[in-house]
Each structure stands twice: as structure tokens, then as C-alpha cells.
Coordinates of C-alpha atoms in Angstrom, one line a residue:
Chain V
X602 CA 40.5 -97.8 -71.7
X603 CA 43.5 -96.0 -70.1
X604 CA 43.4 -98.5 -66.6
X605 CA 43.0 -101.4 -68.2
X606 CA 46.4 -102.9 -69.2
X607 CA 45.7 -106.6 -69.0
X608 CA 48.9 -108.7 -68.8
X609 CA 48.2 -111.2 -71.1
X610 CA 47.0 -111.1 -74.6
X611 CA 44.3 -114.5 -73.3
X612 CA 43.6 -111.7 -71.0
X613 CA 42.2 -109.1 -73.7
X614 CA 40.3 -111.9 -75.9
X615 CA 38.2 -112.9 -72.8
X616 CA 37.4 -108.9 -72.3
X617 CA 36.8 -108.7 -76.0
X618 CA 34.4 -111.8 -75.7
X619 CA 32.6 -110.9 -72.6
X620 CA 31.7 -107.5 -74.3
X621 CA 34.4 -105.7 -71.5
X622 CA 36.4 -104.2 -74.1
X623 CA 34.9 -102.9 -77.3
X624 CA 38.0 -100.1 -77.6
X625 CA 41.3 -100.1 -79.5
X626 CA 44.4 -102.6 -78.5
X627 CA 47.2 -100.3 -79.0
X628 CA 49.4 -100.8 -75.7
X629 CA 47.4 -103.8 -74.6
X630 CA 49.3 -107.1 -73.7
X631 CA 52.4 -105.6 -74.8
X632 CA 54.3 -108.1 -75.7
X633 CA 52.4 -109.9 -77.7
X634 CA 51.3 -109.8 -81.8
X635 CA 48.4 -108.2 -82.8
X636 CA 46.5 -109.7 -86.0
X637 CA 44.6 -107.4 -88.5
X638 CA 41.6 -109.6 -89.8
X639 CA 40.3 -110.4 -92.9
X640 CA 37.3 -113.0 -93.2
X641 CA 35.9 -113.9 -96.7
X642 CA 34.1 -116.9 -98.4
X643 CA 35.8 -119.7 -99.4
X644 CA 35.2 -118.8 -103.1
X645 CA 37.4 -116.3 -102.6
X646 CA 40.0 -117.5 -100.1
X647 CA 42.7 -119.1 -103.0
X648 CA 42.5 -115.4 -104.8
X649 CA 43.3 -113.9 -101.3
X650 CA 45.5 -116.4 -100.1
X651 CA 47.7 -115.8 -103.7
X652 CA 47.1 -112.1 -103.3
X653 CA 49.2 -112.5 -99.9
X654 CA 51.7 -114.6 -101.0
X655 CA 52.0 -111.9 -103.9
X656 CA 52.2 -109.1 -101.8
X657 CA 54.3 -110.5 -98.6
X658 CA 55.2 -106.8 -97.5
X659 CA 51.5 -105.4 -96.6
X660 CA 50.4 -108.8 -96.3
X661 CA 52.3 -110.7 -94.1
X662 CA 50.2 -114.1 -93.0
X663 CA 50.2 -115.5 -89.6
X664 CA 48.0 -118.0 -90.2
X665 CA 44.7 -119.2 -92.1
X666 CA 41.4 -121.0 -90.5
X667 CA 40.0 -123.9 -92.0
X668 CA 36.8 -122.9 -93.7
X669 CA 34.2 -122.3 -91.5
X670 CA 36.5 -123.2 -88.3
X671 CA 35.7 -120.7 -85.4
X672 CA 39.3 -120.9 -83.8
X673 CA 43.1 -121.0 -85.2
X674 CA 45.0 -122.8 -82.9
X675 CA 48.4 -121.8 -84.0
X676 CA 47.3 -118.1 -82.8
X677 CA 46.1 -119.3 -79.8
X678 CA 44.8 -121.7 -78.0
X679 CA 41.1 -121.0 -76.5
X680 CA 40.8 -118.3 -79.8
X681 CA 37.6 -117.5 -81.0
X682 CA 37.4 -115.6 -84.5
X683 CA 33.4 -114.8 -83.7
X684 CA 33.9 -113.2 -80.4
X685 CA 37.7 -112.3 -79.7
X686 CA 38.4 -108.6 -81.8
X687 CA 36.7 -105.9 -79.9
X688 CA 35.2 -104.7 -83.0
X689 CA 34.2 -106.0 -86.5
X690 CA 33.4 -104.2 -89.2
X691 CA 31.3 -106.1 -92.1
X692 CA 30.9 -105.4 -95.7
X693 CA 28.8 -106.5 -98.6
X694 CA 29.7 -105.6 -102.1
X695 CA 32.5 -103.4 -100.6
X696 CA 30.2 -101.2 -98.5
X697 CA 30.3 -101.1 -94.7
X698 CA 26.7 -101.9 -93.5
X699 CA 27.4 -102.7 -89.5
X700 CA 30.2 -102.4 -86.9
X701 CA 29.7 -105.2 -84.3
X702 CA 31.5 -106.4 -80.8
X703 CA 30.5 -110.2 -82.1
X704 CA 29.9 -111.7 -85.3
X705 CA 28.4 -115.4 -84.0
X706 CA 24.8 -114.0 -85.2
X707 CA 26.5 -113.7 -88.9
X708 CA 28.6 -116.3 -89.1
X709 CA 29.0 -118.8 -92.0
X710 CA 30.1 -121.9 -92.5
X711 CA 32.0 -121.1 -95.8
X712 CA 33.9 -118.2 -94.0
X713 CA 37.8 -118.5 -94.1
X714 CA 39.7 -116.2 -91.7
X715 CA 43.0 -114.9 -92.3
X716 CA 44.9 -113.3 -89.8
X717 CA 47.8 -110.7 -90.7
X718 CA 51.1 -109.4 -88.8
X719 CA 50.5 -106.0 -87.9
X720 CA 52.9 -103.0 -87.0
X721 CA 52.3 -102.8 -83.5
X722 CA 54.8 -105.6 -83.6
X723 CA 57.8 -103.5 -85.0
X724 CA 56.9 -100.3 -83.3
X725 CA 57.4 -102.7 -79.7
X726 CA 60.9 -103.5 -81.5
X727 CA 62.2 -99.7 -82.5
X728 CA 60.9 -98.3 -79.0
X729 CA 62.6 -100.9 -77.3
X730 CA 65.8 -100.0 -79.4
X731 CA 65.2 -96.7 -78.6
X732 CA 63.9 -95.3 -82.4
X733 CA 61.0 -92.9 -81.0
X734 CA 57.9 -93.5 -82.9
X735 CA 56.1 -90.1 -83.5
X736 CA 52.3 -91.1 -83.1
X737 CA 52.8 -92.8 -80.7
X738 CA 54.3 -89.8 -78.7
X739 CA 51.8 -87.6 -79.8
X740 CA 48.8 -90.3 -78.9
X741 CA 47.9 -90.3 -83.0
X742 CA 47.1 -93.4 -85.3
X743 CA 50.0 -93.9 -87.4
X744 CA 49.4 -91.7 -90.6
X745 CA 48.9 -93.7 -93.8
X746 CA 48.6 -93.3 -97.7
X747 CA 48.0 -94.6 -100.7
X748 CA 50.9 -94.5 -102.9
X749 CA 51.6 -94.7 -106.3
X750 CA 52.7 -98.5 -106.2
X751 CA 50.4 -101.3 -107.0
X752 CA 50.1 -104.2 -105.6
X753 CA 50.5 -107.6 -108.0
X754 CA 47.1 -108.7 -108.4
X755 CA 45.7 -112.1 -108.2
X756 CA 41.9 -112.8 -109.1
X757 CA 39.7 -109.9 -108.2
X758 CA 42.7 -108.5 -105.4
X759 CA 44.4 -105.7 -106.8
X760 CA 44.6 -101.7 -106.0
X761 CA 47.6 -99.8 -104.5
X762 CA 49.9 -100.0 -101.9
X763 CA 49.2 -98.5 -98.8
X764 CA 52.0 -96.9 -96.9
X765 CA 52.4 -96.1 -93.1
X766 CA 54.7 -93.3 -92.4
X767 CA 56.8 -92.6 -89.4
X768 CA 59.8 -89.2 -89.3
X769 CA 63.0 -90.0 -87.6
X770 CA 66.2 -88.6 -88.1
X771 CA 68.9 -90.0 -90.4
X772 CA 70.5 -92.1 -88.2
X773 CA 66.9 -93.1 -86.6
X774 CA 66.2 -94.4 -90.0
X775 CA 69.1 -96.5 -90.6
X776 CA 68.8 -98.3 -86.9
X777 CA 64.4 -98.9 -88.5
X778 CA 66.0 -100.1 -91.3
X779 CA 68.1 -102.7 -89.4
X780 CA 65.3 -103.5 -86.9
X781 CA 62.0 -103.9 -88.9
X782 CA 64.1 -106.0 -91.3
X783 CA 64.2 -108.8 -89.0
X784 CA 60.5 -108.5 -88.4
X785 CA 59.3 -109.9 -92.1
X786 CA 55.9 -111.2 -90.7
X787 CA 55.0 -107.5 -89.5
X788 CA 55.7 -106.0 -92.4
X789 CA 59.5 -105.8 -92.7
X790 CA 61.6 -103.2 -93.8
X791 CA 60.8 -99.9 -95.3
X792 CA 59.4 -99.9 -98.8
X793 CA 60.7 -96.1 -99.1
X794 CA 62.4 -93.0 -97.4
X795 CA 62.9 -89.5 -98.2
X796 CA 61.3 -87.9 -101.2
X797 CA 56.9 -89.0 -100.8
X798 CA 56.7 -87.9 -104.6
X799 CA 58.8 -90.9 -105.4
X800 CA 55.8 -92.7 -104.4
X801 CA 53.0 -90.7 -105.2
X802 CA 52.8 -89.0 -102.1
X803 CA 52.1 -85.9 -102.5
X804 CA 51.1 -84.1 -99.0
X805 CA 52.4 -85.7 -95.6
X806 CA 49.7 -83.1 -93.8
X807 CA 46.7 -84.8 -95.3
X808 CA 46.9 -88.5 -94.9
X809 CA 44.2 -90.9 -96.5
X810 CA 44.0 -93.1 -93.4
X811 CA 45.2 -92.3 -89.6
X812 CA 46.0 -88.4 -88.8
X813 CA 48.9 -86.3 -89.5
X814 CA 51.8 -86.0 -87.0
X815 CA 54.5 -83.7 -86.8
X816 CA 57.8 -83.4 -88.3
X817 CA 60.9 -81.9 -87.3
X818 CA 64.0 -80.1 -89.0
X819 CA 66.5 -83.0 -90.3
X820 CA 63.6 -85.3 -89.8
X821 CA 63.0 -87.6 -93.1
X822 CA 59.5 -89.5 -93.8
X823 CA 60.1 -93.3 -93.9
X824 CA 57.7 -95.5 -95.5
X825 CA 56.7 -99.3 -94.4
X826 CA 54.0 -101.5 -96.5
X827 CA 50.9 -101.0 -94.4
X828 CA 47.7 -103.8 -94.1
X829 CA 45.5 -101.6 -94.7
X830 CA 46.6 -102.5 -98.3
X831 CA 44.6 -106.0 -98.3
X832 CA 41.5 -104.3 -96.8
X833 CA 41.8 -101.7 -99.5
X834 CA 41.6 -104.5 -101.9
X835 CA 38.9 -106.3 -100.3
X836 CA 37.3 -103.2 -100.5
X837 CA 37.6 -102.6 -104.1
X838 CA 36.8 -106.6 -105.0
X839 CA 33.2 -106.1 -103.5
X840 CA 32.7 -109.2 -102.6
X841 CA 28.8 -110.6 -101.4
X842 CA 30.1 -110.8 -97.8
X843 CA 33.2 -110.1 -95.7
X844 CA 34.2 -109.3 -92.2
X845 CA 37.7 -107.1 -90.7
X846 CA 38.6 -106.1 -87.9
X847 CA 37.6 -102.1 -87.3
X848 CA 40.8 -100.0 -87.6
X849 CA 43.0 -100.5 -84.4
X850 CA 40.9 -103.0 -82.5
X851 CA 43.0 -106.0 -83.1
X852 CA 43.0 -109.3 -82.3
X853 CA 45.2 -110.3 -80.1
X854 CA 47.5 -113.7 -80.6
X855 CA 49.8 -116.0 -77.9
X856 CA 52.7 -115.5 -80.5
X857 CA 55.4 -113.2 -78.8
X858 CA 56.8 -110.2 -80.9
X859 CA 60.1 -111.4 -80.3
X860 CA 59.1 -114.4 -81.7
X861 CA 58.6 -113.3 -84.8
X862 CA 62.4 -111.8 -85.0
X863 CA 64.9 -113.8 -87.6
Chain K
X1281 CA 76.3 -132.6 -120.5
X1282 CA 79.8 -131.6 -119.2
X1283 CA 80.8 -130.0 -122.1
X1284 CA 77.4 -127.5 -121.7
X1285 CA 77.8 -124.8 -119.3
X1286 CA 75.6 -121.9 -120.6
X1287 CA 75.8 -118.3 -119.2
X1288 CA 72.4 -117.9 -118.8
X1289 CA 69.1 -119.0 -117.5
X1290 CA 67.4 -118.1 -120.6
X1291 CA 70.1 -120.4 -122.7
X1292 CA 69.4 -123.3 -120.1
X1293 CA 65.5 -122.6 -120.9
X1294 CA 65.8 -122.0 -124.5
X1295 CA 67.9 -125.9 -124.5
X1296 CA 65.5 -127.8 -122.8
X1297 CA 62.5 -126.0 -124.5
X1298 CA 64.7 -127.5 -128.1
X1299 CA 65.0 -130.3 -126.7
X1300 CA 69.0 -130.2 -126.7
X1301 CA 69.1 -130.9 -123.3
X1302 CA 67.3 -133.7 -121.3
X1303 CA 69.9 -134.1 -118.4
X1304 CA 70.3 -132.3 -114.7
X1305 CA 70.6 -128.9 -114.3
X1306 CA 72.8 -128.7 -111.6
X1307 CA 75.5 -126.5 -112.1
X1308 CA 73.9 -125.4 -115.5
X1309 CA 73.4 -121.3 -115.5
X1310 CA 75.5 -120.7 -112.3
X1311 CA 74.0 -118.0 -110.4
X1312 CA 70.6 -118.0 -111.1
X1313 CA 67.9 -119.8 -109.2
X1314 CA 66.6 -122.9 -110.1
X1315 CA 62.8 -124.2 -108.7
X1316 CA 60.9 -127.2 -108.2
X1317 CA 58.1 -127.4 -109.7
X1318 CA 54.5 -128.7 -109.0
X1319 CA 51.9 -128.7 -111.6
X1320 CA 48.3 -128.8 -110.0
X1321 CA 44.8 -128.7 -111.1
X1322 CA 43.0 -125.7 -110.1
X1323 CA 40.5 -127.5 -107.5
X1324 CA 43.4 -128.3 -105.4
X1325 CA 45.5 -125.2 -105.5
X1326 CA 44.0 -123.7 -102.3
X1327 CA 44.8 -126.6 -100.6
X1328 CA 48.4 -126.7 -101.9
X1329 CA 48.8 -122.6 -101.7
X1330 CA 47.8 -123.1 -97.8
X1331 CA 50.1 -125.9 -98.4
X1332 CA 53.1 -123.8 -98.9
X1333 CA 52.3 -120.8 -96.5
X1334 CA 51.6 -123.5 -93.7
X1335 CA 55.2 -125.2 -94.3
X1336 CA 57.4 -122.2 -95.8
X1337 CA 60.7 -124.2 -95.1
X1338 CA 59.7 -127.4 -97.4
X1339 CA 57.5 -125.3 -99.8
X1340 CA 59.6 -121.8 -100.0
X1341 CA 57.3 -120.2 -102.9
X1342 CA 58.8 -118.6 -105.4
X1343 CA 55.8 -117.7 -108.1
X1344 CA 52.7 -119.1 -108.7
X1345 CA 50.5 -119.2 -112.4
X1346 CA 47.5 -117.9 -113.5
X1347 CA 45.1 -121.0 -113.9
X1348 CA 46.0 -122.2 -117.6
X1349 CA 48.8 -120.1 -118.1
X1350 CA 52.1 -121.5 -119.5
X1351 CA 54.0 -118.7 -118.1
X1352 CA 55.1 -116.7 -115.0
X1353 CA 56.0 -113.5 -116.0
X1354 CA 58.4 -112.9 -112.7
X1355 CA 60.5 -115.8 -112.8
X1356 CA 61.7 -115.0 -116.5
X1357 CA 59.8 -113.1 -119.2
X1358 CA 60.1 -115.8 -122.4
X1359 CA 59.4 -118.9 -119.7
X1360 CA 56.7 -121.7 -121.1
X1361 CA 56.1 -123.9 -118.4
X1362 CA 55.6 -126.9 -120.7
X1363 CA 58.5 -127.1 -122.4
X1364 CA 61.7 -125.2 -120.6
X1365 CA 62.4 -128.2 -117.8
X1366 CA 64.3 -130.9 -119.5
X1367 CA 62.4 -134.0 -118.0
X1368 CA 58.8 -133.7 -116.0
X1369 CA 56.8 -136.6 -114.0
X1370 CA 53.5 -137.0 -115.1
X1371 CA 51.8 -138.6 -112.1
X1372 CA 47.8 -140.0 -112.1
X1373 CA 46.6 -140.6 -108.4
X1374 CA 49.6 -140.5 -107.0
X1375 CA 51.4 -143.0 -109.6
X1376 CA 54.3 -142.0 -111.7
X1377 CA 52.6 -142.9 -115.1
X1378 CA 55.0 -141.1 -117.6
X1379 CA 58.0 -138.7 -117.8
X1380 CA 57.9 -136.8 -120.9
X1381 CA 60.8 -133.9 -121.8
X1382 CA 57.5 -131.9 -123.3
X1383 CA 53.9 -131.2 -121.1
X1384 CA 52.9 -129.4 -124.5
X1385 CA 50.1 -132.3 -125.8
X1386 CA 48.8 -133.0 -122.2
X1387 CA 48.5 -129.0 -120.9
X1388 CA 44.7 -128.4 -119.4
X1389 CA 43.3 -125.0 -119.0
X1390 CA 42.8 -126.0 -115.5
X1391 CA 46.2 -126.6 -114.7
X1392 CA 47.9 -124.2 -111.9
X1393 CA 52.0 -124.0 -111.6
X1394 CA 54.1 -123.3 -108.6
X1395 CA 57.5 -123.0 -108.5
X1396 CA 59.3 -123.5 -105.4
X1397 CA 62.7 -122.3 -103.8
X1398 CA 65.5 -125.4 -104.1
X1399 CA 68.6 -125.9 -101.9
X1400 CA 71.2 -125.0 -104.7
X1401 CA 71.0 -121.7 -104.3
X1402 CA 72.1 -121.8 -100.8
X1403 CA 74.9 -124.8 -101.9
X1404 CA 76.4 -121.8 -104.0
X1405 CA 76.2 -119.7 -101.2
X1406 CA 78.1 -122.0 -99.1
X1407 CA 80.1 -122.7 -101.6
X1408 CA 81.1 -118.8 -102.1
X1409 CA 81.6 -118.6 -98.5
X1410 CA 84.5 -121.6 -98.3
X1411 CA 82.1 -124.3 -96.4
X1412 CA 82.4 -127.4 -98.2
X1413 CA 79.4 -129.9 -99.9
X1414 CA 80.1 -133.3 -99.7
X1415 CA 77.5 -134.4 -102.3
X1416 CA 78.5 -132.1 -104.9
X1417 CA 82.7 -133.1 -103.8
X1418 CA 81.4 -136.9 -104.3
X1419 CA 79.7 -135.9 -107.5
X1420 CA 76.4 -137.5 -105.9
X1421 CA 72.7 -136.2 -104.9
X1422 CA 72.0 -134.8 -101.7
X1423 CA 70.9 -137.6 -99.0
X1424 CA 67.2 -137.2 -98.5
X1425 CA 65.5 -138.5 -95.1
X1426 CA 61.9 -138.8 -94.2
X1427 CA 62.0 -137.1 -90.6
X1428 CA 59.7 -137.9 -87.7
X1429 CA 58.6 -134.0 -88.3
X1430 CA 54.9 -133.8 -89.6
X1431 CA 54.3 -130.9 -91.4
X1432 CA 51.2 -128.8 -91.0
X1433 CA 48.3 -130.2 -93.1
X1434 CA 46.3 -128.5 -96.0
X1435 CA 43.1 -130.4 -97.1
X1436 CA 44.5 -133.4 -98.8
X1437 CA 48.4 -132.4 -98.3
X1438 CA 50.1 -133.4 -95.5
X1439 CA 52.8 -136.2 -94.8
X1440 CA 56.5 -136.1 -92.9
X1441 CA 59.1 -133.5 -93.6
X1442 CA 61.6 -134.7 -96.1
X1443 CA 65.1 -133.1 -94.9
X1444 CA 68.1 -133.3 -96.5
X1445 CA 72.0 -133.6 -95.1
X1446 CA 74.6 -131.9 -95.4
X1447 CA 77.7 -133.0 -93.0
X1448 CA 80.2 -130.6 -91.6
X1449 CA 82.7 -129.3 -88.8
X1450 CA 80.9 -128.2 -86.0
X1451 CA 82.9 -124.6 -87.1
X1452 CA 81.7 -125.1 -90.9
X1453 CA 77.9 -125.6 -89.4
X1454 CA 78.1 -122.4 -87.4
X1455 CA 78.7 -120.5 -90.3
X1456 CA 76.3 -122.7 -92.6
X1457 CA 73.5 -121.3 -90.5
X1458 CA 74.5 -117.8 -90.8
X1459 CA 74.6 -117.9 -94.4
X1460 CA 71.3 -120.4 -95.6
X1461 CA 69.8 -118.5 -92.5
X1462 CA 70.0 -115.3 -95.1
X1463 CA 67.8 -117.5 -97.5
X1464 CA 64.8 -117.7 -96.4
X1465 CA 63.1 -118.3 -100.2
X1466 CA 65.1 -121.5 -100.6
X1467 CA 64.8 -123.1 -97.7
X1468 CA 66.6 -120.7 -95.2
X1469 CA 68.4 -122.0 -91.7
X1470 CA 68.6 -125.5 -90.8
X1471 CA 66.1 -127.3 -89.0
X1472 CA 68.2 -129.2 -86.8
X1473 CA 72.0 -130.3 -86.7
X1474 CA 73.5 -133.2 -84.5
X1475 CA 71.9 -136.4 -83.7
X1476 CA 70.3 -137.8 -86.4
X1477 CA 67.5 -139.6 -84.7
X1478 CA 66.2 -136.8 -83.0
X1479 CA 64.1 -136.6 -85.9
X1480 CA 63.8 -139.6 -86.8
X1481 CA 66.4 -140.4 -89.0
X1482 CA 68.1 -143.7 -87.8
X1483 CA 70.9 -144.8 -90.5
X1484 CA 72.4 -141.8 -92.7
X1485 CA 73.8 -144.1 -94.7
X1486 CA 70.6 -145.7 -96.3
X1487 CA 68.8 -142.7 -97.3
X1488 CA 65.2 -142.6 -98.9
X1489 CA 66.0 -140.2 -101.8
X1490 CA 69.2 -139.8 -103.7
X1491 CA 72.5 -140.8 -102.8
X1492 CA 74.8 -141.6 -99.4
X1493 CA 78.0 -139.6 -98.8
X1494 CA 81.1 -139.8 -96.7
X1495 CA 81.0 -138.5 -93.1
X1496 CA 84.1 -137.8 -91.9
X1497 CA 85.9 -137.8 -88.2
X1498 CA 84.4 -134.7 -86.1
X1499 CA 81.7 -133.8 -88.8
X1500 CA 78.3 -133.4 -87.7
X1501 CA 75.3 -134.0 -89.8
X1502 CA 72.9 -131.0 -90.5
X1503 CA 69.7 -131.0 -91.9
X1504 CA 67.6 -128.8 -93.7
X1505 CA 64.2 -129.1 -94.9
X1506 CA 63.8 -129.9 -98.4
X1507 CA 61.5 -129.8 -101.4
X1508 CA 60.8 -133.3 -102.0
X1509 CA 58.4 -132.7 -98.9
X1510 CA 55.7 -130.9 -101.0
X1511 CA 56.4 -133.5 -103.7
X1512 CA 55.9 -136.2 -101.3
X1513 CA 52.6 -135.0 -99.9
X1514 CA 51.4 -134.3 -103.8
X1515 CA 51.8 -137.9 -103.9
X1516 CA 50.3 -138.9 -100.6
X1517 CA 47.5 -136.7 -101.9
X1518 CA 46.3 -138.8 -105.1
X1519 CA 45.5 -135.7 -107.4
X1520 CA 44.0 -137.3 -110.6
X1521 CA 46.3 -135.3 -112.1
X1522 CA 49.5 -133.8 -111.7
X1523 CA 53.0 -133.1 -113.4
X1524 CA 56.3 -132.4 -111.3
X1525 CA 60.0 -131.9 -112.5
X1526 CA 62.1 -135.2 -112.5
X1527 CA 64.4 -135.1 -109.4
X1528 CA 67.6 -133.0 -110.2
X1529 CA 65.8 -131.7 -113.6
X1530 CA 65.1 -128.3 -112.7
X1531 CA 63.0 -124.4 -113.9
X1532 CA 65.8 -122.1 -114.7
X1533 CA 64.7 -118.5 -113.7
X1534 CA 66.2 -115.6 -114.0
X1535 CA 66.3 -114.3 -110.6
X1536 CA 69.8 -114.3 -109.7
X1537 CA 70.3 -116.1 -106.1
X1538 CA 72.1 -113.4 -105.1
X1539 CA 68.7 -111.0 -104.9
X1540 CA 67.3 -113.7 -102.5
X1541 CA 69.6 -113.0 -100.2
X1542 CA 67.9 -110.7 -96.7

């Protein structure tokens, strides 16, 4: 996917639709905020919908469908949830049973999507300010675990949170500190730094999600509330049906990164 | 009720929940945050939830219930929804039938709670920080204005956004931004400041809630969004059932403003 840098995030959802692009979004339509996706029956959507508002750091919401509505305008205006991420992944009961470039075959009426801010926004922010951002450099995913906090639970949501980690220096950490702060819809500031025990961390080498990247003398792990943390959840709640987003293929959204900024 | 000033929250609760006190709760338990609350049975509390996350500047949510439950653990560990705000609303299809200083005889099992984020938090703020309220000078309520600003709907709730006024130097509104700007949960940064009908407002001094105060030579009005909106739209909506706090009659928690400040 290396030539293909459209300039608008519009750009990428047609690509995604016409079955152009079936690869990860890092670095596409930069600029613009990527969603992670969750899609669940309406049965469930008030437990998930409180489990959010419970748990605002891994799951920041950038907007809800309708049930059964195919679009969210707020995200963008020609958007279509069935066609729009370059890959889906769908789950009964908490098994993975199919990855798909389009989910119009499957879709429900029932089916609620929510969309949620993702760190591609932030890491946009700290480059821009100059903060390097490790996997990135090294051409990784972002190395994530599960930690030793849990998340507040609401209905059949619960399990723990899960953390994304990126080393910096000392003073690099202070400046992400400042930066990601402003950005509460993608996550926000750091929920840790220094010590991984702390939060049940126990080996930076072997993360749960992502791969490992390196770290340098004087270089300290900080820790951001990852939403990998809601699919976890989903996960573990098992429900009959659902439907995310496969792990970097994101959809994209007409909301500006800097528009999320307070 | 001039004579009562307790220290606490818990005090303030503990009062009401006895019965001692049936009056306003402003100024009462300086320091800690007082919520709105909306009482809602559970078939409607997606709607309202979705409500909330739609219109986070009217609705700023602060906890939500377990369906049934008289308590939410987070906003103070002894709290019993039914009894701990001096005076409630009992409304039946959008009519005010009753208000009662005890929900205790008409609970349901069904019923879901949601306590929402209310401007005096950021009044002490601005207090704190030397900008002046006129209301609270004048010893009157806050003016309240239906704007020409729709909020985003949510099944059955939807309606205009209530704002209330608050007028000040241009100087005093600069910094008045900065500082509810840091409050995100109760409110947070005006949304607008200037000509009233703009938004629809045409005569600040006939307001449609509470009370009309001076506005002197140079002073600009500003206006912030305010929680009568989800109030009004509970009302718009018809529930068969649903219980609110009396205006001014307030849920001491004990979070401390301070800890919503970002």
C-alpha cells in the first residue's frame, strides 16, 4: 500500500468500498481521525453505550448510528458502515468466524455502530510537536498489554484495561503529557509512566497485542488507555453477533485531528 | 436555611435524607459538586444515555445507576437516590403531577438514575478566580433562555438548547472561558458570548427559567449551555414516568469540584 497516500480521508472510504484497499490505514489521509469500530445488536447497545461513558479513556466515542442506519453523518457525509473499513472482522459468541472487505451480505437491521477515537490521532499531534513515536520509526504496531486495572463494568462489558506503550525520554514524556491531554476523544493523557509492575506489566518484550519495540538508556515506558480495551470486552461478553474493525484497518472520518484539540 | 452551612456533602445528604432540610442547595457543602438529576425508566435510558453523549455540554454525565438501584457508588458511598435531594418532581407524560421531598413509596425496579454536571461548580471557580456572578450578587437564579440551537436528537429526546447567562466585562469573559473551559464535566466553555439574538435569544430581560439580573454599562452577555436542556427534552419526551430534582434543589456528591478540573 506504500504508493497509495490518498489525500482525503472520502478518498480512502471509496477505495475501501470499491474493494481498492483491503490493507491497514496507518499514514493514510493524514490529517484526518481514524475510528476503531464496534457494531453490536441493539439489545446490547445501552450496556455498551454505559460501558463507554464508564470508561471514557479506552473508550472515547465519536459518534453512535441509529439502529440499523448504514451511515453516521456526523463522521461523514457519503459514510457507509457496510462497505467503508477495509476489513471487518465478525464474531459470534466471542469467536472470530470470518474476516471480510464488506459486511452488506450480513448486515442487520438491529445492528448499532459505534465508532471510537483512536491513537493515530495523538501520535499525528506528538510528531508534529516533535515527541518521536518509536513504532512508528521502527515500521511496528504500537505494542499493547493488558494491565492489571479493570475497567468499570456495565451489563455484560467488563475485563481489563488495555494499555498502549510508547518510550521517550523524560522530558519527551512531559511534552505527551501536555499534548495527548488536549486530545480526550483519542484517548487523552497517559494512564501510567515508569515502573510496568505498577500496572501489572510484567515484560515490555512480550506484548499481548502489537510487537515489541525498542528501548533506549534514560528512555521510560509511558502508558495511554488503548481501544483495544472495548474489543477485549466485547470479546469476553460473547455476544450472538458482532462486527470490528480488523486491527489497524480503520475507518476513516471527515473530522480533522486538530479538531478534536481543546 | 441561612443559618445551615454544613461542611460536607455527606451532612447536606444525611439533612435532606431526615428531612431537616427541604430548601436549595446552593451554597450548601461548598466545594463539592452538586448534579442534576433525571430519573428514567429503563426502556428509555438508551435513548437518554445517547441523549447525553450526543449533547455533552447540556447533559455533562457525571454517573449513571444500575437499573433499580438507589445508589451510585462513585458519586458518594452512603448516597440513596430516593431520599438525599431535598425536593424532587414527579412528572407523568410530561406533566408535573407531584413534588415530594421522599421518592421512597413510588421507587420501581425499573427505574434508571443519571446525574448530570451543573453550572455551580464552575460559579465557584469563577468565583475563586475574582470574576464576578451577578445572579448569585443579586441573590437571584441564573437567567435561563431557550436558544435557537437544536440539540442533537436521541429517539424520543430532542428539543432547543437551554443556555444560561452570565454578563461580564469583555476582560472578565476572556478569563471566564479559560477557566469553565477547564470544566468540561459541568458544562465546560461557553457556547457563545455577545449578541444575544444570535441564538435566538431576543429580550434578556424576560427570561424563560429563573430570574433577570442587572447588566451593566460595557458588560457583555455570555452564555453557556445548561442543564435544564435535558430536563426540557425529558419533558418534550412524555415518559409515563419520570422523577427530576426541583430546580435549584440539588444531589450533593462527594467529588470535590476541584478533581473536575483538566
Amino acid at each position: 500500500m506504500s504508493s497509495i497516500a490518498p489525500s482525503s480521508a472520502r478518498q480512502v472510504r471509496l477505495m475501501a468500498r470499491t474493494g481498492v484497499l483491503s490493507g491497514p490505514t496507518a499514514n493514510l489521509a493524514s490529517g484526518f481521525v481514524q475510528a476503531n469500530l464496534a457494531v453490536l445488536p441493539r439489545d446490547l447497545a445501552y450496556d455498551f453505550l454505559l460501558f463507554c461513558q464508564r470508561n471514557p479513556k479506552p473508550c472515547p466515542l465519536l459518534g453512535v448510528s441509529e439502529p440499523g442506519a448504514t451511515s453516521i453523518p456526523d463522521l461523514g457525509d457519503d459514510l457507509d458502515i457496510r462497505t467503508d473499513v477495509p476489513r471487518y472482522r465478525v464474531w459470534k459468541k466471542g469467536v472470530l468466524v470470518q474476516e471480510l472487505q464488506d459486511v452488506t451480505e450480513i448486515w442487520r437491521e438491529d445492528l448499532v455502530t459505534f465508532a471510537l477515537g483512536c491513537s493515530f490521532s495523538f501520535e499525528e499531534a506528538l510528531l508534529a510537536a516533535g515527541v518521536p513515536v518509536r513504532h512508528i520509526e521502527e515500521g511496528r504496531n504500537v505494542p499493547m498489554f493488558r494491565s492489571s486495572i479493570e475497567t468499570t463494568p456495565s451489563g455484560v462489558f467488563s475485563g481489563p484495561l488495555v494499555v498502549s506503550m510508547r518510550p521517550m525520554l523524560p522530558e519527551q514524556a512531559i511534552k505527551a503529557v501536555q499534548i495527548t491531554g488536549r486530545f480526550p476523544s483519542v484517548h487523552g493523557a497517559p494512564i501510567h509512566l515508569g515502573d510496568p509492575e505498577t500496572i501489572g506489566v510484567n515484560d515490555l518484550a512480550t506484548p499481548d497485542y502489537g510487537d515489541a519495540v525498542t528501548i533506549r538508556p534514560g528512555e521510560i515506558p509511558v502508558f495511554w488507555a488503548c481501544g483495544v480495551t472495548p474489543q477485549a470486552a466485547i470479546v469476553r461478553a460473547r455476544p450472538d453477533f458482532s462486527i470490528t474493525h480488523a486491527p489497524g484497518h480503520m475507518l476513516l472520518t471527515d473530522i480533522l485531528n486538530n479538531r478534536l484539540s481543546i
